[in-house]
Amino acid sequence: MRNVIPRFIHERYEKGIFEGSFDSATMFVDISGFTSITETLMKKGTEGAERLSSMLNGVFNPTIYEVYRRDGFITGFSGDAFTAVYPGKDPLKPLSSALAIQEKFTRNRPDSKQDNLTVKIGLSYGHVQWGIVTSGQNTAYYFRGEPVSGCAKVIEDAGAGQIVLDDNLYNALPLLSTEPGKIIIEPPESRTETELAILNQSILEKFVPAKILTSKRSGEFREVAPVFISFREIPNFFETPQFVEIVLDKAFEYGGFWSSLNFEDKGPSLLVLFGAPVAYENNIRRAVDFALAVRKEFRFVIRAGITVGTVYAGVVGSPKRSTYTALGDVVNLAARFMMAADWGDIWTSAEVKERLKASYSTEDKGIHEFKGKSHPVQVYRLKDPHMRAAGELFTGRMVGRESELEKAASFTESCLEGRFGGVINVYGEAGIGKSRLLYELAENLEDRFVTSI
């Protein structure tokens, strides 16, 4: 059984407590270098996926250990980064963890071959809010607040290997001794690792598919359509559960996997995967329809990025805390699209545009430079779905459905008189001609409406 949610959330769900807050120091750990390694190992197929899985967990296992041995826990992962919180009023704990993690990446690497991996760490302190949201068959959780977004924001311009403190954590630190030009801080004693807590499977299955919990396969390379969505604003904290519930519902409706929800200084953003852990024949169409449905629900307060391609999809982490996620260049590019798009826009790659051009129209947004890409990338803005011209949809004259057409048309007489006409339900076996009948009805109504004017 995998601990894919924080024990903190597990215990609150068990007790029926679905929201709260606490003072906490926070830490954001950003590990760089896995994307290029992923792209290289993709060429080796299954063997490459196994090697990457071993490498990922070889790095994350000792890194996560340094969080939990100092009474912290990981709230969530974002690709090859994660956020941790340390409930209480002791800001020294995350600093001690950060120093230990930094040392592992400089002097005592988990794997000496991982020379291209670097880490930078951000620390903050303040009031953290959390919540659990249930919608239909899905449940999600979130942590938010200034320290959650602050620990990530503070390292935006940091260099590899750096630990950066924001003002909130710096002002909370007890200075135990100082020398000219130097601050000396005694870190707290690290406790021995506690026994691994085994979480209840029935509760875990509320948050993630059972397939992830029971699968013996750690990871694989597969085609995935990642959808990143950013929200411009949430008026106040108490509206957050409703916002999460709506998007969670849409993700389930279109067959996507809710991968992560992050609250940053620029607003909340989320990642939903289509194609992993469960794949459908029309993953890209599902991804696009999901993004359009969310945009329709929230009008012009979202922006999104959609790409498609081969990624590493699997479990990342350690026995204490892990997650199912996707790593690869197309995932990073979807996030870049999201951040560069105008509010209300959904940006897609050329591959997505080409594979769905028969059903969706796009607008050429030109070639753009993106961080991490050595060459400019062509971008398209997704418009609303469009129906193809009548000549493309149907050919010839409809035969054998004249009586059904006349009956359906008769029900619409009251509409032409400005009165409610009721509801028409058309049902029948697949391929019997329901779409053609409705198309002819629409054409018939258009002619009658124009004539009546």
CSV table of C-alpha atoms in Angstrom, one decimal:
chain,number,residue,atom,x,y,z
A,1,MET,CA,0.0,0.0,0.0
A,2,ARG,CA,1.3,3.4,-0.9
A,3,ASN,CA,1.0,6.5,1.2
A,4,VAL,CA,-0.2,8.8,-1.6
A,5,ILE,CA,-1.8,11.4,0.7
A,6,PRO,CA,-0.4,13.1,3.9
A,7,ARG,CA,-1.1,11.2,7.1
A,8,PHE,CA,-2.4,14.5,8.4
A,9,ILE,CA,-5.2,14.5,5.8
A,10,HIS,CA,-5.9,10.8,6.4
A,11,GLU,CA,-6.4,11.3,10.1
A,12,ARG,CA,-8.7,14.4,9.6
A,13,TYR,CA,-10.8,12.5,7.0
A,14,GLU,CA,-11.2,9.6,9.4
A,15,LYS,CA,-12.5,12.0,12.1
A,16,GLY,CA,-14.8,13.9,9.7
A,17,ILE,CA,-12.8,17.1,10.0
A,18,PHE,CA,-12.7,18.8,6.6
A,19,GLU,CA,-11.1,22.1,7.0
A,20,GLY,CA,-8.8,24.0,9.4
A,21,SER,CA,-5.6,26.0,9.8
A,22,PHE,CA,-2.3,26.1,11.8
A,23,ASP,CA,0.9,28.0,12.1
A,24,SER,CA,3.7,26.4,10.2
A,25,ALA,CA,7.1,26.8,8.7
A,26,THR,CA,7.2,25.6,5.0
A,27,MET,CA,9.8,24.4,2.6
A,28,PHE,CA,9.7,24.1,-1.2
A,29,VAL,CA,12.3,21.7,-2.7
A,30,ASP,CA,12.9,22.0,-6.4
A,31,ILE,CA,15.1,19.3,-8.0
A,32,SER,CA,16.3,20.1,-11.5
A,33,GLY,CA,17.7,17.8,-14.2
A,34,PHE,CA,15.2,14.9,-14.4
A,35,THR,CA,13.6,16.2,-17.5
A,36,SER,CA,16.7,15.8,-19.7
A,37,ILE,CA,17.4,12.4,-18.1
A,38,THR,CA,13.8,11.4,-18.8
A,39,GLU,CA,14.1,12.3,-22.5
A,40,THR,CA,17.3,10.3,-22.8
A,41,LEU,CA,16.0,7.2,-21.1
A,42,MET,CA,12.8,7.2,-23.2
A,43,LYS,CA,14.9,5.9,-26.1
A,44,LYS,CA,15.6,2.7,-24.0
A,45,GLY,CA,12.0,1.7,-23.6
A,46,THR,CA,11.0,-0.5,-20.7
A,47,GLU,CA,14.6,-0.8,-19.5
A,48,GLY,CA,14.9,3.0,-19.5
A,49,ALA,CA,11.6,3.4,-17.5
A,50,GLU,CA,12.9,1.0,-14.9
A,51,ARG,CA,16.2,2.8,-14.6
A,52,LEU,CA,14.5,6.2,-14.3
A,53,SER,CA,12.1,4.8,-11.6
A,54,SER,CA,15.1,3.6,-9.6
A,55,MET,CA,16.9,6.9,-10.0
A,56,LEU,CA,13.9,9.0,-9.0
A,57,ASN,CA,13.2,7.0,-5.9
A,58,GLY,CA,16.9,6.8,-5.1
A,59,VAL,CA,16.9,10.7,-4.9
A,60,PHE,CA,13.5,11.2,-3.3
A,61,ASN,CA,13.8,8.6,-0.6
A,62,PRO,CA,16.6,10.1,1.4
A,63,THR,CA,15.3,13.7,0.6
A,64,ILE,CA,11.8,12.9,2.0
A,65,TYR,CA,13.4,11.2,5.0
A,66,GLU,CA,15.0,14.5,6.0
A,67,VAL,CA,11.5,16.1,6.1
A,68,TYR,CA,9.8,13.4,8.2
A,69,ARG,CA,12.5,12.9,10.8
A,70,ARG,CA,12.0,16.6,11.8
A,71,ASP,CA,8.2,16.4,12.3
A,72,GLY,CA,7.4,17.8,8.8
A,73,PHE,CA,5.2,16.2,6.1
A,74,ILE,CA,4.8,16.7,2.4
A,75,THR,CA,1.6,18.4,1.3
A,76,GLY,CA,2.1,17.8,-2.4
A,77,PHE,CA,4.4,17.1,-5.4
A,78,SER,CA,4.7,19.2,-8.5
A,79,GLY,CA,6.7,17.1,-11.0
A,80,ASP,CA,10.1,16.8,-9.5
A,81,ALA,CA,9.5,19.3,-6.8
A,82,PHE,CA,7.5,19.1,-3.5
A,83,THR,CA,6.2,21.3,-0.7
A,84,ALA,CA,6.5,20.4,3.0
A,85,VAL,CA,5.0,21.9,6.1
A,86,TYR,CA,6.3,21.8,9.7
A,87,PRO,CA,3.2,22.5,12.0
A,88,GLY,CA,4.1,24.5,15.1
A,89,LYS,CA,6.2,27.5,15.9
A,90,ASP,CA,9.7,26.1,15.3
A,91,PRO,CA,11.2,27.7,12.2
A,92,LEU,CA,14.5,25.9,12.7
A,93,LYS,CA,13.1,22.5,11.6
A,94,PRO,CA,12.8,23.2,7.9
A,95,LEU,CA,16.1,25.0,7.9
A,96,SER,CA,17.7,21.9,9.4
A,97,SER,CA,16.0,19.7,6.8
A,98,ALA,CA,17.2,22.1,4.0
A,99,LEU,CA,20.8,22.0,5.1
A,100,ALA,CA,20.7,18.2,5.3
A,101,ILE,CA,19.1,18.0,1.8
A,102,GLN,CA,21.6,20.5,0.4
A,103,GLU,CA,24.5,18.4,1.7
A,104,LYS,CA,23.1,15.2,0.0
A,105,PHE,CA,23.2,17.0,-3.3
A,106,THR,CA,26.7,18.4,-2.9
A,107,ARG,CA,28.8,15.9,-0.9
A,108,ASN,CA,26.9,12.7,-0.5
A,109,ARG,CA,24.7,12.1,-3.6
A,110,PRO,CA,22.4,9.1,-3.5
A,111,ASP,CA,23.8,8.1,-6.8
A,112,SER,CA,27.2,9.4,-8.0
A,113,LYS,CA,26.0,9.2,-11.6
A,114,GLN,CA,23.4,11.9,-11.0
A,115,ASP,CA,25.9,14.7,-11.7
A,116,ASN,CA,23.3,16.7,-13.6
A,117,LEU,CA,20.8,17.0,-10.8
A,118,THR,CA,20.7,20.1,-8.7
A,119,VAL,CA,18.5,21.4,-5.9
A,120,LYS,CA,17.3,24.8,-4.7
A,121,ILE,CA,15.2,25.3,-1.6
A,122,GLY,CA,12.9,28.0,-0.4
A,123,LEU,CA,11.7,28.5,3.2
A,124,SER,CA,8.8,30.5,4.6
A,125,TYR,CA,6.7,30.8,7.8
A,126,GLY,CA,3.1,31.8,8.6
A,127,HIS,CA,-0.5,30.7,8.8
A,128,VAL,CA,-1.5,27.6,6.6
A,129,GLN,CA,-5.1,26.8,5.7
A,130,TRP,CA,-6.1,23.3,4.6
A,131,GLY,CA,-9.3,21.6,3.3
A,132,ILE,CA,-10.8,18.4,2.1
A,133,VAL,CA,-13.3,18.5,-0.8
A,134,THR,CA,-15.6,15.7,-1.9
A,135,SER,CA,-17.4,15.7,-5.2
A,136,GLY,CA,-19.3,12.6,-6.4
A,137,GLN,CA,-16.8,9.7,-6.4
A,138,ASN,CA,-13.7,11.9,-6.0
A,139,THR,CA,-12.0,13.5,-3.1
A,140,ALA,CA,-9.2,16.0,-3.1
A,141,TYR,CA,-7.3,18.1,-0.5
A,142,TYR,CA,-5.4,21.3,-0.5
A,143,PHE,CA,-3.0,23.5,1.5
A,144,ARG,CA,-2.8,27.2,0.9
A,145,GLY,CA,-1.7,30.5,2.5
A,146,GLU,CA,1.1,33.0,2.2
A,147,PRO,CA,3.8,30.5,3.5
A,148,VAL,CA,2.7,27.9,1.0
A,149,SER,CA,3.1,30.2,-2.0
A,150,GLY,CA,6.0,32.1,-0.4
A,151,CYS,CA,8.4,29.2,-0.1
A,152,ALA,CA,8.1,28.6,-3.8
A,153,LYS,CA,8.1,32.2,-4.9
A,154,VAL,CA,11.3,33.1,-3.0
A,155,ILE,CA,13.5,30.8,-5.2
A,156,GLU,CA,12.3,32.0,-8.6
A,157,ASP,CA,15.6,33.7,-9.2
A,158,ALA,CA,17.8,31.4,-7.0
A,159,GLY,CA,20.8,29.6,-8.3
A,160,ALA,CA,21.4,25.8,-8.1
A,161,GLY,CA,22.3,24.7,-4.6
A,162,GLN,CA,20.9,27.7,-2.8
A,163,ILE,CA,18.7,27.9,0.2
A,164,VAL,CA,16.6,31.1,0.3
A,165,LEU,CA,14.6,32.4,3.3
A,166,ASP,CA,11.8,34.9,2.9
A,167,ASP,CA,11.3,37.7,5.3
A,168,ASN,CA,8.6,35.8,7.3
A,169,LEU,CA,10.9,32.9,8.2
A,170,TYR,CA,14.0,35.1,8.6
A,171,ASN,CA,12.2,37.3,11.2
A,172,ALA,CA,11.0,34.2,13.1
A,173,LEU,CA,14.4,32.6,13.5
A,174,PRO,CA,16.0,32.7,16.9
A,175,LEU,CA,19.6,33.9,16.6
A,176,LEU,CA,21.5,31.9,19.1
A,177,SER,CA,24.9,33.4,18.4
A,178,THR,CA,26.5,35.8,16.0
A,179,GLU,CA,30.0,36.7,14.7
A,180,PRO,CA,30.9,39.7,12.6
A,181,GLY,CA,29.4,39.2,9.2
A,182,LYS,CA,28.0,35.8,10.1
A,183,ILE,CA,24.8,34.4,11.7
A,184,ILE,CA,25.2,31.1,13.5
A,185,ILE,CA,22.1,29.1,14.1
A,186,GLU,CA,22.0,25.8,16.1
A,187,PRO,CA,19.6,23.4,14.3
A,188,PRO,CA,17.3,21.3,16.5
A,189,GLU,CA,18.2,17.7,17.3
A,190,SER,CA,17.0,15.3,14.6
A,191,ARG,CA,14.9,12.5,16.0
A,192,THR,CA,15.1,8.9,14.9
A,193,GLU,CA,12.7,7.9,12.1
A,194,THR,CA,9.4,6.7,13.4
A,195,GLU,CA,7.7,3.5,12.4
A,196,LEU,CA,6.0,3.7,9.0
A,197,ALA,CA,2.3,4.5,9.3
A,198,ILE,CA,0.1,2.3,7.1
A,199,LEU,CA,-2.9,4.2,5.9
A,200,ASN,CA,-6.4,2.8,5.4
A,201,GLN,CA,-6.9,1.6,1.8
A,202,SER,CA,-10.6,2.5,1.8
A,203,ILE,CA,-9.7,6.1,2.6
A,204,LEU,CA,-6.9,6.3,0.1
A,205,GLU,CA,-9.2,5.1,-2.6
A,206,LYS,CA,-11.3,8.2,-2.0
A,207,PHE,CA,-8.4,10.3,-3.2
A,208,VAL,CA,-6.7,8.1,-5.9
A,209,PRO,CA,-7.7,5.2,-8.1
A,210,ALA,CA,-7.2,1.8,-6.6
A,211,LYS,CA,-5.1,0.9,-9.6
A,212,ILE,CA,-2.3,3.2,-8.4
A,213,LEU,CA,-2.4,1.8,-4.9
A,214,THR,CA,-2.2,-1.9,-5.9
A,215,SER,CA,-0.1,-1.7,-9.0
A,216,LYS,CA,3.3,-3.4,-8.7
A,217,ARG,CA,4.7,-1.4,-11.7
A,218,SER,CA,6.6,1.6,-10.5
A,219,GLY,CA,6.5,3.5,-13.8
A,220,GLU,CA,6.4,3.4,-17.6
A,221,PHE,CA,6.7,5.5,-20.7
A,222,ARG,CA,3.3,6.3,-22.3
A,223,GLU,CA,1.5,8.9,-24.3
A,224,VAL,CA,-0.3,11.5,-22.1
A,225,ALA,CA,-2.1,14.7,-22.6
A,226,PRO,CA,-1.4,17.0,-19.6
A,227,VAL,CA,-3.8,19.9,-18.9
A,228,PHE,CA,-2.5,22.7,-16.8
A,229,ILE,CA,-5.1,25.3,-15.6
A,230,SER,CA,-4.4,28.5,-13.7
A,231,PHE,CA,-7.1,30.6,-12.0
A,232,ARG,CA,-6.8,34.3,-11.8
A,233,GLU,CA,-8.5,34.8,-8.5
A,234,ILE,CA,-10.6,33.3,-5.7
A,235,PRO,CA,-12.5,36.0,-3.9
A,236,ASN,CA,-12.0,34.5,-0.5
A,237,PHE,CA,-10.9,31.3,1.2
A,238,PHE,CA,-14.4,30.0,1.9
A,239,GLU,CA,-15.2,29.8,-1.8
A,240,THR,CA,-12.2,27.5,-2.4
A,241,PRO,CA,-14.1,24.2,-1.7
A,242,GLN,CA,-16.7,25.0,-4.3
A,243,PHE,CA,-14.1,25.8,-6.9
A,244,VAL,CA,-12.2,22.6,-6.2
A,245,GLU,CA,-15.4,20.6,-6.2
A,246,ILE,CA,-16.5,21.9,-9.7
A,247,VAL,CA,-13.1,21.1,-11.3
A,248,LEU,CA,-12.8,17.8,-9.6
A,249,ASP,CA,-16.2,16.9,-10.9
A,250,LYS,CA,-15.2,17.9,-14.5
A,251,ALA,CA,-12.0,15.9,-14.3
A,252,PHE,CA,-13.9,12.7,-13.3
A,253,GLU,CA,-16.6,13.4,-16.0
A,254,TYR,CA,-14.0,13.5,-18.8
A,255,GLY,CA,-11.9,10.6,-17.5
A,256,GLY,CA,-8.9,12.6,-16.3
A,257,PHE,CA,-6.6,12.0,-13.4
A,258,TRP,CA,-6.4,14.8,-10.8
A,259,SER,CA,-2.6,15.0,-10.4
A,260,SER,CA,-2.0,18.1,-8.3
A,261,LEU,CA,-3.4,21.4,-7.0
A,262,ASN,CA,-1.0,24.2,-6.0
A,263,PHE,CA,-1.7,27.6,-4.5
A,264,GLU,CA,1.0,30.1,-5.6
A,265,ASP,CA,1.4,33.8,-5.5
A,266,LYS,CA,-0.2,34.1,-8.9
A,267,GLY,CA,-3.2,32.1,-7.9
A,268,PRO,CA,-4.1,28.4,-7.8
A,269,SER,CA,-3.1,26.1,-10.6
A,270,LEU,CA,-3.8,22.4,-11.2
A,271,LEU,CA,-2.7,19.5,-13.4
A,272,VAL,CA,-5.0,16.9,-14.8
A,273,LEU,CA,-3.6,14.0,-16.8
A,274,PHE,CA,-5.4,12.3,-19.7
A,275,GLY,CA,-3.9,8.9,-20.7
A,276,ALA,CA,-2.5,7.9,-17.3
A,277,PRO,CA,-3.0,5.9,-15.2
A,278,VAL,CA,-6.1,5.0,-17.3
A,279,ALA,CA,-5.9,5.5,-21.1
A,280,TYR,CA,-8.8,5.9,-23.5
A,281,GLU,CA,-8.9,5.9,-27.3
A,282,ASN,CA,-9.7,9.6,-27.4
A,283,ASN,CA,-7.4,11.0,-24.6
A,284,ILE,CA,-6.7,14.3,-26.5
A,285,ARG,CA,-10.3,15.0,-27.2
A,286,ARG,CA,-11.2,14.4,-23.5
A,287,ALA,CA,-8.4,16.7,-22.4
A,288,VAL,CA,-9.6,19.5,-24.7
A,289,ASP,CA,-13.3,19.0,-23.8
A,290,PHE,CA,-12.3,19.1,-20.1
A,291,ALA,CA,-10.5,22.4,-20.5
A,292,LEU,CA,-13.4,23.9,-22.5
A,293,ALA,CA,-15.9,22.8,-19.9
A,294,VAL,CA,-13.8,24.4,-17.1
A,295,ARG,CA,-13.5,27.6,-19.1
A,296,LYS,CA,-17.3,27.6,-19.7
A,297,GLU,CA,-17.9,27.2,-15.9
A,298,PHE,CA,-15.5,29.9,-14.8
A,299,ARG,CA,-15.7,32.2,-17.9
A,300,PHE,CA,-12.6,34.2,-18.3
A,301,VAL,CA,-10.8,33.8,-15.0
A,302,ILE,CA,-8.8,30.8,-16.3
A,303,ARG,CA,-5.9,30.2,-18.7
A,304,ALA,CA,-4.7,26.7,-19.7
A,305,GLY,CA,-2.0,24.8,-21.6
A,306,ILE,CA,-2.5,21.5,-23.3
A,307,THR,CA,0.2,19.3,-25.0
A,308,VAL,CA,0.5,15.6,-25.9
A,309,GLY,CA,3.5,13.3,-26.1
A,310,THR,CA,5.4,10.5,-24.4
A,311,VAL,CA,6.2,11.0,-20.7
A,312,TYR,CA,7.3,9.0,-17.7
A,313,ALA,CA,4.1,8.1,-15.7
A,314,GLY,CA,4.5,6.4,-12.4
A,315,VAL,CA,4.9,6.6,-8.7
A,316,VAL,CA,7.6,9.0,-7.3
A,317,GLY,CA,8.7,9.3,-3.7
A,318,SER,CA,9.4,7.0,-0.8
A,319,PRO,CA,7.5,4.5,1.5
A,320,LYS,CA,6.7,7.5,3.8
A,321,ARG,CA,5.1,9.6,1.1
A,322,SER,CA,4.7,9.2,-2.7
A,323,THR,CA,2.6,10.4,-5.6
A,324,TYR,CA,1.6,9.3,-9.0
A,325,THR,CA,2.7,11.9,-11.6
A,326,ALA,CA,4.1,12.5,-15.1
A,327,LEU,CA,7.5,13.7,-15.9
A,328,GLY,CA,8.8,14.9,-19.3
A,329,ASP,CA,9.2,17.8,-21.7
A,330,VAL,CA,5.6,17.9,-22.8
A,331,VAL,CA,4.4,18.3,-19.1
A,332,ASN,CA,6.8,21.2,-18.6
A,333,LEU,CA,5.7,22.8,-21.9
A,334,ALA,CA,2.0,22.6,-21.0
A,335,ALA,CA,2.8,24.5,-17.8
A,336,ARG,CA,4.7,27.1,-19.8
A,337,PHE,CA,1.8,27.5,-22.2
A,338,MET,CA,-0.5,28.1,-19.2
A,339,MET,CA,1.6,30.8,-17.8
A,340,ALA,CA,2.1,32.6,-21.1
A,341,ALA,CA,-1.6,32.5,-22.3
A,342,ASP,CA,-3.9,35.4,-21.9
A,343,TRP,CA,-6.8,35.0,-19.4
A,344,GLY,CA,-9.6,33.1,-21.0
A,345,ASP,CA,-7.3,31.4,-23.5
A,346,ILE,CA,-6.3,27.8,-23.9
A,347,TRP,CA,-3.0,27.3,-25.7
A,348,THR,CA,-2.2,24.0,-27.4
A,349,SER,CA,0.8,22.6,-29.3
A,350,ALA,CA,1.0,21.9,-33.0
A,351,GLU,CA,0.5,18.2,-32.3
A,352,VAL,CA,-2.8,18.7,-30.5
A,353,LYS,CA,-4.0,21.1,-33.2
A,354,GLU,CA,-3.2,18.7,-36.0
A,355,ARG,CA,-4.8,15.7,-34.4
A,356,LEU,CA,-8.1,17.5,-33.6
A,357,LYS,CA,-8.4,19.8,-36.5
A,358,ALA,CA,-11.5,18.1,-37.9
A,359,SER,CA,-13.5,19.0,-34.8
A,360,TYR,CA,-11.9,22.1,-33.2
A,361,SER,CA,-10.7,25.4,-34.7
A,362,THR,CA,-7.6,27.2,-33.6
A,363,GLU,CA,-5.9,30.5,-34.0
A,364,ASP,CA,-2.2,30.8,-34.8
A,365,LYS,CA,-0.5,32.5,-31.9
A,366,GLY,CA,2.9,32.5,-33.6
A,367,ILE,CA,6.3,31.2,-32.4
A,368,HIS,CA,7.3,31.7,-28.8
A,369,GLU,CA,10.4,31.2,-26.7
A,370,PHE,CA,10.0,29.1,-23.6
A,371,LYS,CA,12.3,28.3,-20.7
A,372,GLY,CA,13.9,24.9,-21.1
A,373,LYS,CA,13.4,24.8,-24.9
A,374,SER,CA,16.4,25.3,-27.2
A,375,HIS,CA,14.2,26.2,-30.1
A,376,PRO,CA,11.1,28.4,-30.5
A,377,VAL,CA,7.7,26.7,-30.3
A,378,GLN,CA,4.7,27.1,-32.5
A,379,VAL,CA,1.5,27.8,-30.4
A,380,TYR,CA,-2.2,27.8,-31.2
A,381,ARG,CA,-5.1,29.2,-29.3
A,382,LEU,CA,-8.1,26.8,-29.0
A,383,LYS,CA,-11.4,28.2,-30.0
A,384,ASP,CA,-14.8,26.7,-29.2
A,385,PRO,CA,-15.7,23.4,-31.0
A,386,HIS,CA,-17.1,24.0,-34.4
A,387,MET,CA,-19.5,21.9,-36.4
A,388,ARG,CA,-18.3,20.9,-39.8
A,389,ALA,CA,-20.1,22.1,-42.9
A,390,ALA,CA,-23.3,20.2,-43.8
A,391,GLY,CA,-21.7,18.8,-46.9
A,392,GLU,CA,-19.0,17.3,-44.7
A,393,LEU,CA,-21.4,15.8,-42.2
A,394,PHE,CA,-24.1,14.3,-44.4
A,395,THR,CA,-24.4,13.6,-48.1
A,396,GLY,CA,-27.6,12.9,-50.1
A,397,ARG,CA,-31.2,13.1,-49.0
A,398,MET,CA,-32.6,11.7,-45.8
A,399,VAL,CA,-34.9,8.7,-46.6
A,400,GLY,CA,-37.3,6.8,-44.3
A,401,ARG,CA,-37.5,9.3,-41.4
A,402,GLU,CA,-40.1,11.7,-42.8
A,403,SER,CA,-42.8,10.8,-40.3
A,404,GLU,CA,-40.4,11.2,-37.3
A,405,LEU,CA,-39.2,14.5,-38.7
A,406,GLU,CA,-42.8,15.8,-39.1
A,407,LYS,CA,-43.7,14.7,-35.6
A,408,ALA,CA,-40.7,16.4,-34.1
A,409,ALA,CA,-41.3,19.5,-36.0
A,410,SER,CA,-44.9,19.7,-34.9
A,411,PHE,CA,-43.7,19.9,-31.2
A,412,THR,CA,-41.9,23.1,-32.0
A,413,GLU,CA,-45.0,25.1,-33.1
A,414,SER,CA,-45.4,26.7,-29.7
A,415,CYS,CA,-41.7,27.9,-29.9
A,416,LEU,CA,-42.5,30.0,-33.0
A,417,GLU,CA,-45.4,31.6,-31.0
A,418,GLY,CA,-43.1,32.5,-28.1
A,419,ARG,CA,-44.3,29.7,-25.8
A,420,PHE,CA,-42.4,26.8,-24.1
A,421,GLY,CA,-42.5,23.8,-26.3
A,422,GLY,CA,-41.4,21.0,-23.9
A,423,VAL,CA,-38.6,18.5,-24.3
A,424,ILE,CA,-38.1,16.1,-27.2
A,425,ASN,CA,-36.2,12.9,-26.4
A,426,VAL,CA,-34.7,11.0,-29.3
A,427,TYR,CA,-33.5,7.5,-28.6
A,428,GLY,CA,-32.5,4.4,-30.7
A,429,GLU,CA,-29.7,2.0,-31.4
A,430,ALA,CA,-26.2,3.4,-32.5
A,431,GLY,CA,-26.1,4.1,-36.2
A,432,ILE,CA,-29.8,4.2,-36.7
A,433,GLY,CA,-29.7,7.9,-37.8
A,434,LYS,CA,-30.5,10.0,-34.7
A,435,SER,CA,-27.8,12.6,-35.6
A,436,ARG,CA,-29.1,12.9,-39.1
A,437,LEU,CA,-32.7,13.4,-37.9
A,438,LEU,CA,-31.7,16.1,-35.5
A,439,TYR,CA,-29.7,17.9,-38.2
A,440,GLU,CA,-32.7,17.8,-40.6
A,441,LEU,CA,-34.9,19.1,-37.7
A,442,ALA,CA,-32.5,22.1,-37.1
A,443,GLU,CA,-32.5,22.9,-40.9
A,444,ASN,CA,-36.3,22.6,-40.9
A,445,LEU,CA,-36.7,25.0,-37.9
A,446,GLU,CA,-34.2,27.5,-39.4
A,447,ASP,CA,-36.3,27.7,-42.6
A,448,ARG,CA,-39.6,28.0,-40.7
A,449,PHE,CA,-38.2,30.7,-38.4
A,450,VAL,CA,-36.8,32.8,-41.2
A,451,THR,CA,-40.1,32.5,-43.1
A,452,SER,CA,-42.2,33.5,-40.0
A,453,ILE,CA,-40.1,36.7,-39.7
